[in-house]
Coordinates of C-alpha atoms in Angstrom, one line a residue:
M1 CA 132.7 122.2 121.7
N2 CA 135.4 124.9 121.8
S3 CA 133.7 127.4 124.0
R4 CA 131.1 127.5 126.7
L5 CA 128.1 129.5 127.7
S6 CA 129.1 132.8 129.3
N7 CA 128.5 136.5 129.3
A8 CA 130.8 136.7 126.3
T9 CA 128.9 134.1 124.2
I10 CA 125.3 134.5 125.3
A11 CA 124.5 137.0 122.5
K12 CA 125.5 134.4 120.0
L13 CA 122.9 131.9 121.0
P14 CA 120.1 130.9 118.6
D15 CA 117.0 133.2 118.7
A16 CA 114.8 130.4 119.9
I17 CA 116.6 130.3 123.2
A18 CA 115.4 132.8 125.8
I19 CA 118.3 134.8 127.4
P20 CA 118.5 137.5 130.1
L21 CA 117.7 140.8 128.5
Y22 CA 118.6 142.8 131.6
D23 CA 122.1 144.2 132.3
R24 CA 123.7 141.6 134.6
G25 CA 126.5 144.0 135.4
A26 CA 124.0 146.3 137.0
V27 CA 122.5 143.6 139.2
R28 CA 123.4 143.7 142.9
P29 CA 123.2 140.8 145.4
G30 CA 120.2 140.7 147.7
I31 CA 119.8 136.9 148.4
V32 CA 122.2 134.3 149.6
H33 CA 121.1 130.8 148.8
L34 CA 122.5 127.8 150.8
G35 CA 122.4 124.6 148.9
V36 CA 122.7 125.7 145.3
G37 CA 121.7 122.5 143.6
A38 CA 119.6 121.6 140.6
F39 CA 116.3 122.2 142.4
H40 CA 117.2 125.7 143.4
R41 CA 118.3 126.5 139.9
A42 CA 115.1 125.2 138.4
H43 CA 112.8 126.9 140.9
Q44 CA 113.8 129.9 143.1
A45 CA 116.6 131.1 140.8
A46 CA 114.1 131.1 137.9
Y47 CA 111.6 133.1 139.8
V48 CA 114.3 135.6 140.8
D49 CA 115.5 135.8 137.2
A50 CA 111.9 136.9 136.2
C51 CA 112.1 139.7 138.9
L52 CA 115.4 140.9 137.6
A53 CA 114.0 141.0 134.1
D54 CA 111.2 143.2 135.5
G55 CA 113.7 145.8 136.7
E56 CA 114.2 144.6 140.3
A57 CA 118.0 144.8 140.1
N58 CA 118.8 144.5 143.8
W59 CA 117.9 140.8 144.2
G60 CA 120.8 138.9 142.6
I61 CA 121.7 135.6 144.2
V62 CA 125.0 134.5 145.8
G63 CA 125.0 130.7 145.7
V64 CA 126.6 128.7 148.4
S65 CA 127.5 125.0 148.3
L66 CA 127.8 123.7 151.9
R67 CA 129.8 120.6 150.8
S68 CA 130.8 120.0 147.2
P69 CA 132.5 122.3 144.8
D70 CA 130.8 120.7 141.8
T71 CA 128.3 123.4 141.1
R72 CA 130.8 126.2 141.5
D73 CA 133.3 124.4 139.2
A74 CA 130.7 123.9 136.6
L75 CA 129.1 127.4 136.6
S76 CA 131.8 129.9 137.6
P77 CA 133.6 129.6 134.2
Q78 CA 130.1 130.3 132.7
D79 CA 129.7 133.5 134.8
G80 CA 126.9 131.7 136.7
L81 CA 124.8 131.2 133.6
Y82 CA 123.1 127.9 132.9
T83 CA 120.3 126.5 130.7
L84 CA 116.9 125.6 132.1
A85 CA 115.3 123.0 129.9
V86 CA 111.5 122.7 130.4
R87 CA 110.4 119.4 129.0
D88 CA 107.1 117.7 128.4
S89 CA 105.7 115.3 125.7
A90 CA 105.2 118.3 123.4
G91 CA 108.9 119.2 123.3
E92 CA 111.5 121.2 125.1
Q93 CA 112.0 124.9 125.7
L94 CA 115.4 126.3 126.7
Q95 CA 116.0 129.4 128.8
V96 CA 119.3 130.8 130.1
I97 CA 119.0 131.9 133.7
G98 CA 121.2 134.8 134.9
S99 CA 120.2 135.4 138.5
I100 CA 123.2 133.7 140.1
L101 CA 125.9 136.3 140.4
S102 CA 128.6 134.3 142.1
L103 CA 129.2 130.9 143.7
L104 CA 131.0 130.0 147.0
V105 CA 132.1 126.7 148.5
A106 CA 131.8 126.7 152.3
P107 CA 134.4 124.1 153.1
E108 CA 137.0 125.9 151.0
D109 CA 136.4 129.4 152.4
P110 CA 133.9 129.7 155.2
G111 CA 135.1 133.3 155.7
A112 CA 133.9 134.3 152.3
V113 CA 130.5 132.8 153.0
L114 CA 130.2 134.7 156.3
A115 CA 131.3 137.9 154.4
A116 CA 128.4 137.4 152.0
L117 CA 125.9 136.7 154.8
T118 CA 126.9 139.8 156.6
D119 CA 126.8 142.1 153.5
P120 CA 124.2 144.7 154.4
R121 CA 122.7 144.3 150.9
I122 CA 121.7 140.8 151.7
R123 CA 118.1 140.8 153.0
I124 CA 117.0 137.2 152.4
V125 CA 118.8 133.9 152.9
T126 CA 117.1 130.9 151.2
L127 CA 117.8 127.2 151.8
T128 CA 117.4 124.0 149.9
I129 CA 119.8 121.7 151.8
T130 CA 117.6 118.6 151.9
E131 CA 115.9 117.2 155.0
K132 CA 119.0 115.4 156.4
A133 CA 121.1 118.6 156.5
Y134 CA 118.9 120.1 159.3
L135 CA 120.6 117.5 161.6
R136 CA 117.6 116.6 163.7
A137 CA 117.6 113.8 166.3
A138 CA 114.9 111.2 166.3
D139 CA 112.7 113.4 168.6
G140 CA 113.0 116.4 166.3
T141 CA 115.4 118.4 168.3
L142 CA 118.9 119.4 167.2
D143 CA 121.3 116.4 167.0
R144 CA 123.8 117.8 169.5
A145 CA 126.1 114.9 169.1
H146 CA 126.5 115.3 165.4
P147 CA 130.2 115.9 164.6
D148 CA 129.4 119.0 162.5
I149 CA 127.3 120.5 165.2
V150 CA 130.1 119.8 167.8
H151 CA 132.6 121.4 165.4
D152 CA 130.4 124.5 164.8
L153 CA 129.9 125.1 168.5
A154 CA 133.6 124.9 169.1
N155 CA 134.6 126.9 166.0
P156 CA 131.9 129.6 165.3
A157 CA 134.1 131.5 162.9
S158 CA 134.6 128.5 160.6
P159 CA 131.2 126.7 160.5
K160 CA 130.2 123.6 158.5
T161 CA 126.5 123.6 158.9
A162 CA 123.6 125.9 157.9
H163 CA 123.0 126.4 161.6
G164 CA 126.5 127.5 162.3
F165 CA 126.6 129.9 159.3
L166 CA 123.2 131.5 160.1
A167 CA 124.0 131.9 163.8
E168 CA 127.4 133.4 163.3
A169 CA 126.2 135.8 160.5
L170 CA 123.3 137.0 162.6
A171 CA 125.6 137.5 165.6
R172 CA 127.9 139.6 163.4
R173 CA 125.1 141.6 161.9
R174 CA 123.7 142.4 165.3
A175 CA 127.2 143.5 166.5
D176 CA 127.6 145.7 163.4
G177 CA 124.2 147.2 163.8
T178 CA 123.0 145.6 160.5
P179 CA 119.4 144.5 160.4
P180 CA 118.9 140.8 160.3
F181 CA 118.1 139.0 157.0
T182 CA 114.9 137.0 156.6
V183 CA 115.5 133.2 156.6
L184 CA 113.3 131.4 154.0
C185 CA 113.4 127.6 154.2
C186 CA 112.5 125.9 150.9
D187 CA 112.9 122.3 152.0
N188 CA 110.3 119.6 152.5
L189 CA 110.0 119.9 156.3
P190 CA 106.6 120.3 158.0
A191 CA 106.2 124.0 159.0
N192 CA 109.7 124.4 157.6
G193 CA 110.2 128.0 158.7
A194 CA 109.0 127.3 162.3
T195 CA 111.1 124.1 162.4
L196 CA 114.3 125.9 161.3
H197 CA 113.5 128.8 163.7
R198 CA 113.3 126.3 166.6
L199 CA 116.5 124.5 165.6
L200 CA 118.5 127.7 165.2
V201 CA 117.3 129.0 168.5
E202 CA 118.3 125.7 170.1
F203 CA 121.7 125.9 168.4
A204 CA 122.2 129.5 169.5
K205 CA 121.5 128.5 173.2
L206 CA 124.2 125.9 172.9
R207 CA 126.6 128.3 171.2
D208 CA 126.3 131.1 173.7
P209 CA 125.1 129.4 176.9
R210 CA 125.8 132.5 178.9
G211 CA 124.2 134.8 176.4
G212 CA 127.2 136.2 174.7
A213 CA 127.7 139.9 174.0
G214 CA 125.0 142.4 173.6
D215 CA 121.9 143.3 175.6
R216 CA 120.4 139.8 175.4
P217 CA 121.4 136.3 174.4
L218 CA 121.8 135.5 170.7
A219 CA 119.1 132.9 171.0
G220 CA 116.7 135.6 172.2
Y221 CA 117.6 137.9 169.4
I222 CA 117.0 135.2 166.8
A223 CA 113.7 134.2 168.5
D224 CA 112.4 137.7 168.6
E225 CA 114.0 139.7 165.8
V226 CA 114.5 137.3 162.8
A227 CA 111.7 136.3 160.5
F228 CA 111.4 132.7 159.4
P229 CA 108.4 132.5 157.0
S230 CA 107.4 129.0 156.0
S231 CA 107.1 128.1 152.3
M232 CA 106.1 125.2 150.0
V233 CA 107.9 124.5 146.8
D234 CA 107.1 122.2 144.0
R235 CA 108.7 121.3 140.7
I236 CA 110.0 118.0 139.5
V237 CA 113.8 118.2 138.7
P238 CA 115.4 115.0 137.5
A239 CA 119.2 114.6 137.7
T240 CA 121.0 115.9 134.6
T241 CA 122.6 113.2 132.4
D242 CA 125.6 113.4 130.0
A243 CA 123.0 112.8 127.2
D244 CA 121.2 116.0 128.4
R245 CA 124.5 118.0 128.4
A246 CA 125.2 116.8 124.8
R247 CA 121.7 117.6 123.6
I248 CA 121.7 121.1 125.2
A249 CA 125.2 121.9 123.8
G250 CA 123.9 121.0 120.4
E251 CA 121.0 123.4 120.7
L252 CA 123.1 126.2 122.2
G253 CA 126.1 125.8 119.9
F254 CA 128.2 126.2 123.1
G255 CA 128.9 123.9 126.0
D256 CA 127.0 124.1 129.3
A257 CA 128.6 122.1 132.1
W258 CA 125.4 121.8 134.1
P259 CA 122.1 122.5 132.5
V260 CA 119.0 121.7 134.5
M261 CA 116.0 119.6 133.4
T262 CA 112.5 120.3 134.7
E263 CA 108.8 120.2 133.9
P264 CA 106.5 123.0 132.9
F265 CA 104.6 123.0 136.3
R266 CA 106.0 125.0 139.2
Q267 CA 104.6 126.2 142.4
W268 CA 105.8 128.4 145.3
V269 CA 103.6 129.3 148.3
I270 CA 105.2 131.7 150.9
E271 CA 104.1 133.2 154.1
D272 CA 104.4 137.0 153.5
R273 CA 106.7 138.0 156.4
F274 CA 109.8 139.9 155.1
P275 CA 110.7 142.8 157.4
A276 CA 113.7 143.7 155.2
G277 CA 111.8 143.5 151.9
R278 CA 111.5 141.0 149.2
P279 CA 111.1 140.7 145.4
A280 CA 107.7 141.0 143.9
W281 CA 107.4 137.3 143.4
E282 CA 103.6 137.4 143.2
K283 CA 103.9 139.0 139.7
F284 CA 105.3 135.7 138.4
G285 CA 103.0 133.2 140.0
V286 CA 104.2 132.9 143.6
T287 CA 101.3 132.7 146.0
M288 CA 101.9 134.9 149.1
V289 CA 99.7 133.8 152.0
E290 CA 99.3 134.2 155.8
D291 CA 99.6 130.4 156.5
V292 CA 101.3 128.0 154.2
G293 CA 100.4 124.9 156.3
P294 CA 97.5 123.5 154.3
F295 CA 99.3 123.9 151.0
E296 CA 102.4 122.3 152.5
D297 CA 100.5 119.3 153.9
M298 CA 98.7 118.8 150.6
K299 CA 102.0 118.7 148.7
L300 CA 103.8 116.5 151.3
R301 CA 101.1 114.0 151.6
L302 CA 99.7 113.8 148.0
L303 CA 102.7 114.6 145.8
N304 CA 105.7 113.6 148.0
G305 CA 103.9 110.7 149.6
A306 CA 102.9 109.3 146.2
H307 CA 106.4 109.9 144.9
S308 CA 107.9 107.8 147.6
G309 CA 105.4 105.0 147.0
I310 CA 106.1 105.2 143.3
A311 CA 109.8 105.1 143.9
Y312 CA 110.1 102.1 146.2
L313 CA 107.3 100.0 144.6
G314 CA 108.6 101.0 141.2
L315 CA 112.1 99.9 142.0
L316 CA 110.8 96.6 143.4
S317 CA 108.8 96.2 140.2
G318 CA 111.8 96.9 138.0
H319 CA 110.8 100.4 136.8
A320 CA 113.7 102.8 136.5
T321 CA 111.7 106.0 136.0
V322 CA 108.5 107.5 137.4
D323 CA 106.6 107.6 134.2
R324 CA 107.2 103.9 133.6
A325 CA 106.3 103.0 137.1
F326 CA 103.1 105.2 137.0
A327 CA 102.2 103.5 133.7
D328 CA 102.1 100.2 135.5
P329 CA 98.4 99.6 136.1
A330 CA 99.0 98.1 139.6
I331 CA 101.1 101.1 140.8
R332 CA 98.6 103.5 139.3
Q333 CA 95.7 101.9 141.1
F334 CA 97.8 101.9 144.3
V335 CA 98.5 105.6 144.0
D336 CA 94.8 106.4 143.5
A337 CA 94.0 104.4 146.7
L338 CA 96.9 106.1 148.6
W339 CA 95.4 109.5 147.7
A340 CA 92.0 108.3 148.9
E341 CA 93.5 107.5 152.3
A342 CA 95.6 110.7 152.6
I343 CA 93.0 113.3 151.4
P344 CA 90.8 113.0 154.5
T345 CA 93.8 114.0 156.7
L346 CA 93.9 117.4 155.0
P347 CA 91.8 120.4 156.4
D348 CA 88.5 120.7 154.6
D349 CA 88.2 124.4 155.4
A350 CA 91.3 125.7 153.7
G351 CA 90.0 125.9 150.1
L352 CA 92.1 123.0 148.8
D353 CA 91.0 121.5 145.6
T354 CA 92.4 118.0 146.0
T355 CA 90.5 116.6 143.0
A356 CA 92.1 119.1 140.6
Y357 CA 95.5 118.7 142.4
T358 CA 95.6 114.9 142.1
A359 CA 94.5 115.1 138.5
E360 CA 97.4 117.5 137.8
L361 CA 99.8 115.2 139.7
A362 CA 98.7 112.2 137.5
E363 CA 99.5 114.2 134.4
R364 CA 102.9 115.2 135.8
F365 CA 103.8 111.7 136.9
S366 CA 103.0 110.6 133.3
N367 CA 105.5 113.0 131.7
T368 CA 107.7 110.7 129.6
A369 CA 110.1 113.5 128.7
L370 CA 111.5 113.9 132.2
A371 CA 112.9 110.4 132.8
H372 CA 112.8 111.1 136.6
R373 CA 114.6 108.2 138.1
T374 CA 112.9 106.2 140.9
A375 CA 116.3 105.7 142.5
Q376 CA 116.8 109.5 142.8
I377 CA 113.5 109.9 144.6
A378 CA 114.3 106.9 146.9
N379 CA 117.2 108.7 148.5
D380 CA 117.0 109.5 152.3
G381 CA 113.8 107.7 153.1
S382 CA 114.4 107.7 156.8
Q383 CA 114.3 111.5 156.7
K384 CA 111.5 111.9 154.2
L385 CA 108.9 109.3 155.2
P386 CA 108.0 110.8 158.6
Q387 CA 106.4 113.9 157.0
R388 CA 105.3 112.3 153.8
I389 CA 103.7 109.1 155.2
I390 CA 104.1 108.5 159.0
V391 CA 102.3 111.7 160.2
S392 CA 99.2 111.1 158.0
T393 CA 99.2 107.4 158.9
L394 CA 99.2 108.2 162.6
E395 CA 96.4 110.7 162.1
C396 CA 94.3 108.0 160.4
L397 CA 94.9 105.6 163.2
E398 CA 94.0 108.1 165.8
A399 CA 90.7 108.8 164.0
G400 CA 90.0 105.1 163.7
T401 CA 90.2 105.2 159.9
E402 CA 90.9 102.0 158.1
L403 CA 94.1 102.2 156.1
V404 CA 96.4 99.8 154.3
H405 CA 98.0 101.7 151.4
L406 CA 100.0 104.3 153.3
T407 CA 101.6 101.6 155.4
L408 CA 102.7 99.7 152.3
V409 CA 105.0 102.7 151.4
V410 CA 107.0 102.2 154.6
A411 CA 107.2 98.4 154.0
A412 CA 108.3 99.0 150.4
W413 CA 111.1 101.3 151.7
I414 CA 112.4 98.6 154.0
A415 CA 112.2 96.0 151.3
A416 CA 113.9 98.2 148.8
C417 CA 116.7 99.0 151.3
A418 CA 117.2 95.3 151.9
A419 CA 117.3 94.5 148.1
R420 CA 119.9 97.1 147.1
G421 CA 122.8 95.5 145.4
K422 CA 121.0 92.2 145.4
A423 CA 117.6 91.9 143.8
L424 CA 118.0 95.6 142.8
P425 CA 121.4 95.8 141.2
E426 CA 120.4 99.0 139.3
G427 CA 118.4 100.6 142.0
H428 CA 121.1 102.3 144.0
F429 CA 120.0 104.9 146.5
T430 CA 121.4 106.1 149.8
D431 CA 120.1 107.0 153.3
P432 CA 121.8 108.7 156.3
L433 CA 121.2 105.5 158.3
D434 CA 122.7 103.2 155.6
A435 CA 125.4 101.5 157.8
A436 CA 123.0 100.6 160.6
L437 CA 120.1 99.8 158.2
T438 CA 122.3 97.4 156.2
A439 CA 123.6 95.6 159.3
L440 CA 120.0 95.3 160.6
L441 CA 118.5 94.1 157.3
D442 CA 121.2 91.6 156.6
Q443 CA 120.1 89.7 159.8
Q444 CA 116.9 88.8 158.0
L445 CA 114.8 88.9 161.2
P446 CA 111.1 88.0 161.1
A447 CA 109.0 90.8 159.6
N448 CA 107.6 92.2 162.9
E449 CA 111.1 92.2 164.5
T450 CA 112.5 93.9 161.4
V451 CA 110.0 96.7 161.4
T452 CA 110.3 97.3 165.1
A453 CA 114.0 97.6 164.9
V454 CA 113.8 99.9 161.9
F455 CA 111.3 102.1 163.7
D456 CA 113.6 102.2 166.7
L457 CA 116.6 103.1 164.5
A458 CA 114.8 105.8 162.5
G459 CA 112.7 107.2 165.4
F460 CA 109.4 106.6 163.6
A461 CA 106.3 107.3 165.7
K462 CA 108.4 107.4 168.9
D463 CA 106.3 107.3 172.0
H464 CA 103.1 107.5 170.0
A465 CA 100.1 105.5 171.3
E466 CA 99.5 104.0 167.8
R467 CA 103.1 103.0 167.2
Q468 CA 102.6 99.3 167.8
T469 CA 99.5 99.2 165.5
L470 CA 101.5 100.9 162.8
I471 CA 104.4 98.5 163.2
E472 CA 102.0 95.5 162.8
L473 CA 100.4 97.0 159.7
V474 CA 103.8 97.6 158.0
A475 CA 104.9 94.1 159.0
V476 CA 102.0 92.4 157.2
H477 CA 103.0 94.2 154.0
L478 CA 106.7 93.3 154.5
V479 CA 105.7 89.6 154.7
H480 CA 104.0 89.9 151.3
L481 CA 106.9 91.8 149.8
R482 CA 109.4 89.2 151.0
R483 CA 107.4 86.3 149.7
E484 CA 106.5 87.5 146.2
G485 CA 107.3 91.2 145.9
P486 CA 104.8 93.8 144.9
V487 CA 102.6 91.3 143.1
L488 CA 101.5 89.7 146.3
A489 CA 101.4 93.0 148.2
F490 CA 99.1 94.4 145.6
A491 CA 96.9 91.3 145.5
A492 CA 96.4 91.5 149.2
L493 CA 95.0 95.0 148.7
G494 CA 92.7 93.9 146.0
I495 CA 94.8 95.5 143.2
D496 CA 94.9 93.2 140.2
G497 CA 97.1 95.3 138.0
R498 CA 94.8 95.2 135.0

């Protein structure tokens, strides 16, 4: 391939490939996105691209990578263009997305990132930085001892974290008389807007303990003047493979260093609080609501919770992808039972159609065209399981509801972590607690002691009245998984796999 996708080559693409028909040169930045990875490019950037095509030229995206230069290095030579490949069993549709105007790498030039964030044209900052990047301690507060937080507090002009960049940018905008941007969290955190709001106020109090300049402390300014609407996002985005790159290049006739694979389904539910304005996302299927909470809980507990169960039990059963795992009769029966346990924890007065939702999830999990790897979903379990599984499990226990399937997911995570590199040579995944988890699990303590130690390490159900009951339920599953793997664990639940 002698040339790549770019502004200069886009007009030469085959007619079957959708391309931006708007004048990209006339687009102006209105959004800074922190964490410009594959999910953002398959989800928010695609919605913004539709708005630009509809004539809203003031909402271009400045993408920021907080750690790696990989996305910038791949897309900058392509003028920010990339291919979105929407795949299902019926085939694949290709669309070139043009909403990302430029890409920055924070560790290389934090000043450039701060300049973008303080640009008066920027009215929204969106984030997809993954759960672990919010740097929360086990009790949910800011991890004040984290080295990057310590660095940002001492070096506000050259931050490393999202907290540091947001706080410094808001401080500078206030000093310059520029209205604050709206902060729109798009990560899988419970009440994600409120959670980020609380963490950033906490960070600002540490940053300016005496209040700093101005008529009130920065923390008070952020608490009172900056909007943090919560949102719920949903679209399955597998990791791009070299085979995907080769296939897409063949279709385009030009190279694309980082196309993105996804499914036809997409969903975005947002609390409609944008004092500085926003794109007309609702024209393109975004649901604008007063309270995103019920939608968020349904997604976390039914989609993400099932995804985690499929990932860990799938890995332990030898299934490399979600569709193969979900085609396993035992895992399919397990997921149906997990949904039956989780659905009663959702509000029954919010208009949620859980029957239709789970039917749609079953169809999505069965999509053979995506090849969504179970090991990809398995990453960062210590950060994901609290909101996906632990919260609803504790609610069931508080209500006196009998449950056994939700707790198997936690045991399967522990067993999968212990089996990495051993019984799971191909199932590599990572966790922020990897060093401590490996040292603990290598001791091969009795199941109850193992689960207790893991809960202590991860901060699961800390100080909760039902914590010991939860530990005991998880330990029973772990005993079965250690003896005969998922086969015995499923059999103990009455799942025969036929």
